[in-house]
XYZ file of C-alpha atoms in Angstrom:
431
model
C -23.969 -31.312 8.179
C -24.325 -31.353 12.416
C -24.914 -27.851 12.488
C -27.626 -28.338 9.300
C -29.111 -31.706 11.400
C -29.158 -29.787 14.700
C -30.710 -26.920 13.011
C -33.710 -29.083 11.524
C -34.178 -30.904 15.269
C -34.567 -27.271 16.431
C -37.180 -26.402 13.686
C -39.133 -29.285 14.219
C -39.472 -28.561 18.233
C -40.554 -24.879 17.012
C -43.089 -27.229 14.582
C -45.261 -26.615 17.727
C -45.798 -23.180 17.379
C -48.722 -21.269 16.493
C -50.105 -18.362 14.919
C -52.762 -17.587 17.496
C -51.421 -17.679 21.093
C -47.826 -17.678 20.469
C -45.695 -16.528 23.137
C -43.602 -13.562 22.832
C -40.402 -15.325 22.620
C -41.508 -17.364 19.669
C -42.424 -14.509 17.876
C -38.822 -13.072 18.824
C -36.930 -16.332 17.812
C -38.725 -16.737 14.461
C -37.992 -12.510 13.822
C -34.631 -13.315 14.027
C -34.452 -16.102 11.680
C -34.043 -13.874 8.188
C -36.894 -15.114 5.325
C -34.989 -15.488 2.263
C -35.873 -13.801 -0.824
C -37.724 -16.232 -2.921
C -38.473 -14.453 -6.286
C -37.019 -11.843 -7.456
C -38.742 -8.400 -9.013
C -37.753 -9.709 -12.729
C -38.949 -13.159 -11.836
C -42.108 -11.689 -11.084
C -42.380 -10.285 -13.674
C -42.232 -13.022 -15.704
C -45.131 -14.738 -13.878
C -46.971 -11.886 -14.541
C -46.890 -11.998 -17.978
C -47.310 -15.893 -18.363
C -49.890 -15.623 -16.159
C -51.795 -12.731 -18.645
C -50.735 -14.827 -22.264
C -51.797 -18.256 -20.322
C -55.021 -17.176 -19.540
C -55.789 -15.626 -23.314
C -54.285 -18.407 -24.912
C -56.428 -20.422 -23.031
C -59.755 -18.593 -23.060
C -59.136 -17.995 -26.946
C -58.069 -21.635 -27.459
C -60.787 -22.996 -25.918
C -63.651 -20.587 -27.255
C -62.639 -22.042 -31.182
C -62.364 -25.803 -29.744
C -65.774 -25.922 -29.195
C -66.993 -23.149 -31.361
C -70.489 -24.779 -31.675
C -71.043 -24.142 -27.827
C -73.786 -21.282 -27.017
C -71.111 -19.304 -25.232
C -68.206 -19.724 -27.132
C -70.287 -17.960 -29.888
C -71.178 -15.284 -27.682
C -67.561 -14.718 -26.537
C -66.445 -14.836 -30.177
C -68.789 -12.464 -31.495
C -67.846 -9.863 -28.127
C -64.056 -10.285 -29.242
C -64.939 -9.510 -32.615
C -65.760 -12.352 -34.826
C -63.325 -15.766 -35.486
C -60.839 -13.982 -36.923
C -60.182 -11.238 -34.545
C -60.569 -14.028 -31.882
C -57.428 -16.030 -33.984
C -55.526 -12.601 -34.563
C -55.620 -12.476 -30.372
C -54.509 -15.883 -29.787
C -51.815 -15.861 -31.971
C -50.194 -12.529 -30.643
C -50.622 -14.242 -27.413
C -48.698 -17.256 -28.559
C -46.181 -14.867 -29.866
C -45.890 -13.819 -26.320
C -45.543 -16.746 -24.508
C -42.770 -17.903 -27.239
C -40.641 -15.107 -26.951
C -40.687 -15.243 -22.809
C -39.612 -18.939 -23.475
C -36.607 -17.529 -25.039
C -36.175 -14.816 -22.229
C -36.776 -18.203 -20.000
C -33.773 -20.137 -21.722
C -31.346 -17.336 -21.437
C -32.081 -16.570 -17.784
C -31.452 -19.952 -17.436
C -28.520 -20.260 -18.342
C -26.810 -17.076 -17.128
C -27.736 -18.540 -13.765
C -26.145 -21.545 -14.990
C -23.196 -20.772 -16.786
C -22.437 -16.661 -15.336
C -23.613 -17.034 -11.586
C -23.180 -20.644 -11.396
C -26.107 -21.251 -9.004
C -27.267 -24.431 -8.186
C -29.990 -26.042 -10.510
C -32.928 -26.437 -7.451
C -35.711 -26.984 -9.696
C -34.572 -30.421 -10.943
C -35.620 -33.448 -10.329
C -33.345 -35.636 -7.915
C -34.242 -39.175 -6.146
C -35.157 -36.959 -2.618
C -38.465 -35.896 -4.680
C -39.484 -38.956 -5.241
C -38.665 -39.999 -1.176
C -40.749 -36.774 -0.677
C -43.762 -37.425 -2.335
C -44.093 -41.108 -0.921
C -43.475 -39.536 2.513
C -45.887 -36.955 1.698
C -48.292 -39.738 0.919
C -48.197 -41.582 4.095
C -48.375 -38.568 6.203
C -51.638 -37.547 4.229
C -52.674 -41.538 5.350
C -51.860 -41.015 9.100
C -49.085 -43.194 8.021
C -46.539 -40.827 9.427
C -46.317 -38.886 12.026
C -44.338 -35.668 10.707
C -44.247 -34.367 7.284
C -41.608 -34.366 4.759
C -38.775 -31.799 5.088
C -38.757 -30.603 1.541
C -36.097 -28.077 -0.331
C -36.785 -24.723 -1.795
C -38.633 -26.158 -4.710
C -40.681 -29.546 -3.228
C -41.503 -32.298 -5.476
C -45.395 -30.804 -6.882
C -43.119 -27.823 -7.913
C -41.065 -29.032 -9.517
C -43.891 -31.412 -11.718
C -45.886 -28.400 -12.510
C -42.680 -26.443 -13.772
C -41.846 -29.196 -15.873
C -44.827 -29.702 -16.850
C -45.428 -26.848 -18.083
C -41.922 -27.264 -19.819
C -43.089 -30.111 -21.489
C -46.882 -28.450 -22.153
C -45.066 -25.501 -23.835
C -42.875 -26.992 -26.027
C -45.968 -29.221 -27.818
C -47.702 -26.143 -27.919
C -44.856 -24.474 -29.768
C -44.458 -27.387 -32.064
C -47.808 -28.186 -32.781
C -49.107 -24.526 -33.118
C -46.698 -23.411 -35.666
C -47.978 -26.364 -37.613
C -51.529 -25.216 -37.564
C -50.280 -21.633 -38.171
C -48.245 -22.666 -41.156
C -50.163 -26.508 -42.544
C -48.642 -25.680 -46.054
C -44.764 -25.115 -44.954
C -45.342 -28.038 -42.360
C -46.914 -30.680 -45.045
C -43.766 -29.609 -47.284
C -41.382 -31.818 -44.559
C -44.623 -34.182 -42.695
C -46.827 -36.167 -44.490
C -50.355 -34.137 -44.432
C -51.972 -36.549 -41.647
C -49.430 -34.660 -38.993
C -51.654 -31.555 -39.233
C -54.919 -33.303 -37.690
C -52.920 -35.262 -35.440
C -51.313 -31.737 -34.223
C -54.957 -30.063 -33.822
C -56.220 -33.341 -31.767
C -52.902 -32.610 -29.932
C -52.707 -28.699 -29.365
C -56.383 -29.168 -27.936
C -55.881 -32.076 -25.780
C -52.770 -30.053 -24.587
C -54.801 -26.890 -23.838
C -57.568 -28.857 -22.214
C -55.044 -30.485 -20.040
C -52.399 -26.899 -19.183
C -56.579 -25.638 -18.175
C -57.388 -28.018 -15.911
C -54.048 -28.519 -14.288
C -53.652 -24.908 -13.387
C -57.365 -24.790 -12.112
C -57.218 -27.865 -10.119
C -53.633 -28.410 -9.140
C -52.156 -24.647 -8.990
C -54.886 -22.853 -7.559
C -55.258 -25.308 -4.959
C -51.669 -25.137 -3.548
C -51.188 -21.600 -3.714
C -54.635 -19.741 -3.228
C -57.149 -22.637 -1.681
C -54.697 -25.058 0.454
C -52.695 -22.230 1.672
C -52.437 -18.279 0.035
C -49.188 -18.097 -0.560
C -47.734 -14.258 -1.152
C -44.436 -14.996 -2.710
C -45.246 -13.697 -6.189
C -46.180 -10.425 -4.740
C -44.104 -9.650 -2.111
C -41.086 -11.767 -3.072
C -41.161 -13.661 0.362
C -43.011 -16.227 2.310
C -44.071 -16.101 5.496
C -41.763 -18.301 8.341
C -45.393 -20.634 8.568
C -45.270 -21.400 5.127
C -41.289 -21.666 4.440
C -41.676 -24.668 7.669
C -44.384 -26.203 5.910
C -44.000 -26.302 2.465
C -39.907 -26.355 2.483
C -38.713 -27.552 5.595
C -34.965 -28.612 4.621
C -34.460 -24.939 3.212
C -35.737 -23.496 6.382
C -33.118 -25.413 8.489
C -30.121 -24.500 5.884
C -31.466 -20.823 6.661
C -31.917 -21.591 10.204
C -28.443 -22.509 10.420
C -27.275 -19.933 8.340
C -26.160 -21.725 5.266
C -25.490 -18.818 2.768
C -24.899 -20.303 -1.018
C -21.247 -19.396 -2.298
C -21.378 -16.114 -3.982
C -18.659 -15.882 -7.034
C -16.253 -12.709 -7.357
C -16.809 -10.115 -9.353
C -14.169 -10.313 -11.912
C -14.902 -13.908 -12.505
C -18.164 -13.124 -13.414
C -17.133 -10.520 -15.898
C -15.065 -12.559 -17.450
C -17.970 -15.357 -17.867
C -20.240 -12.649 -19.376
C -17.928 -11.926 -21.703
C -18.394 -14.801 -23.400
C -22.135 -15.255 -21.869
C -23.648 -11.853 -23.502
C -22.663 -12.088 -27.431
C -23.830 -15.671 -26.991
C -27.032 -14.982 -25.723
C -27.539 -11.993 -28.200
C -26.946 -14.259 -30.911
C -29.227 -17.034 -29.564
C -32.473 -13.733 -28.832
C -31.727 -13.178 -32.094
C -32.365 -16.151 -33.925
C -35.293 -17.208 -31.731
C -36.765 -13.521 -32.533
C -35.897 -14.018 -35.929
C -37.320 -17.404 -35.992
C -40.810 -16.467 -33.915
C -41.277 -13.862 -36.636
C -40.594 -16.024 -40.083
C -42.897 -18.657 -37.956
C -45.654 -15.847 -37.478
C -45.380 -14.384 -41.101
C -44.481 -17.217 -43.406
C -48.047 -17.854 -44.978
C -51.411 -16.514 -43.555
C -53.813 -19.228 -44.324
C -54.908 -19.614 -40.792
C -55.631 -16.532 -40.061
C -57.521 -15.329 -43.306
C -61.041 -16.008 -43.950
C -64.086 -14.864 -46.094
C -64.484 -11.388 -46.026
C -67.726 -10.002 -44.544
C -70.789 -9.738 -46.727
C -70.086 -6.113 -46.829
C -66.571 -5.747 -48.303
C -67.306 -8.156 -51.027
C -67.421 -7.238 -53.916
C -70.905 -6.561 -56.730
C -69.940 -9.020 -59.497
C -72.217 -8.708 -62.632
C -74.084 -12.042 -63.200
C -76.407 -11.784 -65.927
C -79.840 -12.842 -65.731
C -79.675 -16.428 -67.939
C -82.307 -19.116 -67.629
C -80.892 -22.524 -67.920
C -83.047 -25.734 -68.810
C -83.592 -27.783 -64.736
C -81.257 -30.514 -64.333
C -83.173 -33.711 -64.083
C -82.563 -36.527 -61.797
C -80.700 -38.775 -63.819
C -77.722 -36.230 -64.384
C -77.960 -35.242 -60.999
C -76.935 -38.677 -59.860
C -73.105 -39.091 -58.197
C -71.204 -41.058 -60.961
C -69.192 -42.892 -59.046
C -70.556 -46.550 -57.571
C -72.551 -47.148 -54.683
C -70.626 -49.135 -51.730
C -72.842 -52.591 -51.585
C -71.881 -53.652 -48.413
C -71.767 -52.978 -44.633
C -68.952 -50.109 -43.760
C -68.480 -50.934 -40.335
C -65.532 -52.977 -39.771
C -64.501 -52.630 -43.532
C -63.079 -49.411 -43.601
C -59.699 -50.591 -44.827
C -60.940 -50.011 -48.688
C -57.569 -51.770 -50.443
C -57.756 -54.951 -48.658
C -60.189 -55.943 -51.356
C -60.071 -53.058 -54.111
C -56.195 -52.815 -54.302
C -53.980 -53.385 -57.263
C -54.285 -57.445 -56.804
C -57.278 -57.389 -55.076
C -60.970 -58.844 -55.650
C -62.098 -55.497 -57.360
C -59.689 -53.545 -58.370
C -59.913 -49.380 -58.392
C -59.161 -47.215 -61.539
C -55.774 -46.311 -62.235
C -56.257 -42.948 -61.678
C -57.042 -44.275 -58.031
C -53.929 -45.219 -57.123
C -51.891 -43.283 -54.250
C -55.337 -42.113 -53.129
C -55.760 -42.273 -49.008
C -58.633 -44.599 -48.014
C -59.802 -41.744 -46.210
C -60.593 -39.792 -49.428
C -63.120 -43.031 -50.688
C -66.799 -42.083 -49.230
C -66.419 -38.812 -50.980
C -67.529 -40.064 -53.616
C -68.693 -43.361 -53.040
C -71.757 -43.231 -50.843
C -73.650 -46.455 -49.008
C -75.764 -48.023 -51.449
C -78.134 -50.892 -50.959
C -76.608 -54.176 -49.390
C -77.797 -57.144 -51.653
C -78.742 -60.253 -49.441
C -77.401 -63.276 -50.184
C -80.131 -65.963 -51.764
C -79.703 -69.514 -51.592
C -76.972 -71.665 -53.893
C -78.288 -71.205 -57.469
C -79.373 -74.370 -59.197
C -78.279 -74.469 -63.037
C -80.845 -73.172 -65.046
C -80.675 -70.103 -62.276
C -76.558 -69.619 -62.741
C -76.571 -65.414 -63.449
C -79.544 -64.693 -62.048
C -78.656 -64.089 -58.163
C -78.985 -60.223 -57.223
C -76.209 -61.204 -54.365
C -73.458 -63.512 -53.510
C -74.006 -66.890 -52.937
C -75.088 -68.062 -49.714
C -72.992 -70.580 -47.610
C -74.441 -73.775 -47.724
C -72.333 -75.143 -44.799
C -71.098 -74.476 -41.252
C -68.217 -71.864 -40.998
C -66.388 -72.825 -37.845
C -64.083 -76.206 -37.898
C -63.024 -77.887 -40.618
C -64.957 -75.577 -42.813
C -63.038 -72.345 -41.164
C -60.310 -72.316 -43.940
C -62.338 -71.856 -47.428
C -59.232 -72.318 -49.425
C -59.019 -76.529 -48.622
C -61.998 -76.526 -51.024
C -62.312 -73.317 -52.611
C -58.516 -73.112 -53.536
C -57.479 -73.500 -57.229
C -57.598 -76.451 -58.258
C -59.260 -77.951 -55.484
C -63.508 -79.154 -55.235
C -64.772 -76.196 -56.349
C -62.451 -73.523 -56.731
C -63.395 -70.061 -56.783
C -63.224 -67.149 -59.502
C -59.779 -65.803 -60.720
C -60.601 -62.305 -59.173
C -60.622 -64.091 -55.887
C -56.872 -65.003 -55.399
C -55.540 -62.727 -53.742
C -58.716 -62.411 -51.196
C -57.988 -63.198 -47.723
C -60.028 -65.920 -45.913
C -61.137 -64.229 -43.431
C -63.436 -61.615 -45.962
C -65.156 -64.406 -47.565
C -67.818 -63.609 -45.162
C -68.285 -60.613 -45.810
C -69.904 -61.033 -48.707
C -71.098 -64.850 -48.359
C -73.549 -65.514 -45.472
């Protein structure tokens, strides 16, 4: 720990150099100092071909979000049509699924084979970081943050994207499949998951263009993913604490040989078994049904159907007419149907009603014409009011709660079909 602390005092003094101007023996002390290797070739790899699925799930997603858009159309059309444009999005998905597996089993060979230490999560020091990081940014403090080999906005974006993936995953494979998924869900999860999967995409867009672009091609270009390495500049700057371990020469323990082939012997039939199934499952997921991916065949490869020529008599108005009742009052702030047209309620709906959602009720039942309430009928005018009966009183105070004089039994009570009516729709109707 005094050689690590010495080590960092030393760093910070060499804080002061710079590129331009640097004297020959700063350049000779910092070529002495060997830059560790940061990624490796397969890790690179990797990137690569997030980056390339990432950026066609993304362009594809976001073309059929807003498909109305002037461009989107133009883009869908150049791709092929819709579904060509949903045949390319999915195989992307497929893509970035099955380098999640490749992710998880990397993962935990490091883990469990090589036993290397976990850098990429979170610990309390991040959280000291970022506030430090803060009041530097404020003039608050005078020197910046010595931060690890992954800092604190690292490690966020990775798990975020973590995070991002998975409710991709989820979500997507219930779009992709809506019949298998409403089999287990009630059928209101498959909305909820497009409203999510395209919030999500919106989101993984903007965060890489805003956030990731910034920090490694605008704020400062950083190489890494190309060359493996960063440059002594950046390692100081961005990951200070790592850069005095090296400094110092702080090597991580390296295990022997034959206890890592005895870990892989138990590592590699488990991690076979584990490609398998997510393989496995990544295909059933992509081939179960196909009703997102079909749609009408093109005008061309349908096929003549013989329709003979019959005349039949024009339908007149009356029979065109919707069967089913006009709604005769306001919608907004009514929507909840059943509070008045349930089983015990002031109106009740057909039998064959029942179980339906009050989503499925302005199918059929369109605004009608809203009767206005007339004054109290005298009488000889008892049946004759085209509306409810006005209110013939104030509404607020004593006269808030209808049921002290409207109840049964009580001054004037009101019909039997009203029982079960709560007070506070009496106004609905009654103005």
């Amino acid at each position: 720990m005094r050689a690590v602390e010495s080590s960092a005092a030393s760093v910070r003094d060499a804080r002061n150099w710079k590129d331009e101007g640097m004297s020959e023996e700063g350049t000779a002390m910092r070529a002495v100092i060997p830059i560790p290797r940061r990624f490796t070739v397969p890790q690179r790899i990797e990137h690569g071909i997030l980056a390339i699925s990432f950026t066609v799930l993304g362009l594809t997603g976001l073309i059929q979000k807003y498909g109305l858009n002037p461009f989107s159309e133009r883009l869908i059309s150049l791709l092929g049509g819709i579904q060509m444009t949903r045949v390319i999005h999915r195989t992307a998905a497929i893509v970035f699924t099955l380098l999640t597996v490749y992710h998880v089993i990397v993962l935990a060979y490091k883990f469990f084979v090589r036993r290397i230490q976990m850098t990429m999560m979170p610990c309390l020091k991040d959280v000291t970081d970022g506030i430090h990081c803060i009041g530097h940014s404020l003039f608050l403090c005078k020197e910046p943050p010595q931060m690890p080999r992954y800092n604190f906005a690292e490690k966020l974006e990775y798990w975020a994207l973590i995070w991002g993936g998975l409710i991709m995953v989820a979500t997507g494979f219930m779009l992709w499949n809506p019949l298998i998924a409403t089999q287990f869900l009630p059928g209101q999860f498959i909305p909820a998951a497009k409203a999510a999967h395209g919030g999500e995409a919106v989101l993984a867009v903007l965060a890489i263009i805003v956030w990731h672009f910034y920090n490694v091609h605008v704020k400062m270009f950083n190489t890494s993913m190309f060359t493996g390495k960063m440059t002594p500049h950046q390692m100081e700057e961005e990951h200070g604490a790592e850069w005095s371990l090296v400094a110092a020469g702080g090597v991580s323990a390296v295990p022997e040989r034959a206890t890592v082939r005895r870990r892989q012997i138990i590592f590699v039939p488990a991690a076979i078994i584990f490609a398998a199934l997510g393989a496995g499952g990544i295909y059933w997921g992509a081939t179960a049904e196909t009703t997102a991916i079909s749609t009408l065949p093109s005008p061309a490869s349908r096929p003549q159907i013989y329709s003979p020529a019959v005349s039949l008599p024009q339908e007149s108005a009356e029979s065109a007419t919707v069967a089913a009742p006009l709604i005769p009052h306001l919608i907004a702030g009514q929507e909840q149907c059943l509070s008045c047209h349930g089983k015990s309620g002031l109106k009740t709906i057909p039998s064959d009603h029942q179980g339906r959602p009050v989503e499925s009720c302005r199918i059929c039942h369109k605004p009608g014409p809203i009767p206005k309430p007339g004054p109290s009928a005298t009488p000889k005018e008892k049946g004759k009011s085209s509306g409810p009966k006005a209110v013939p009183h104030a509404t607020t105070g004593p006269y808030k709660n209808c049921i002290l004089c409207h109840g049964l039994g009580k001054l004037k009570p009101f019909p039997e079909n009203h029982v079960n009516t709560n007070v506070e729709h009496c106004t609905v109707c009654h103005k």
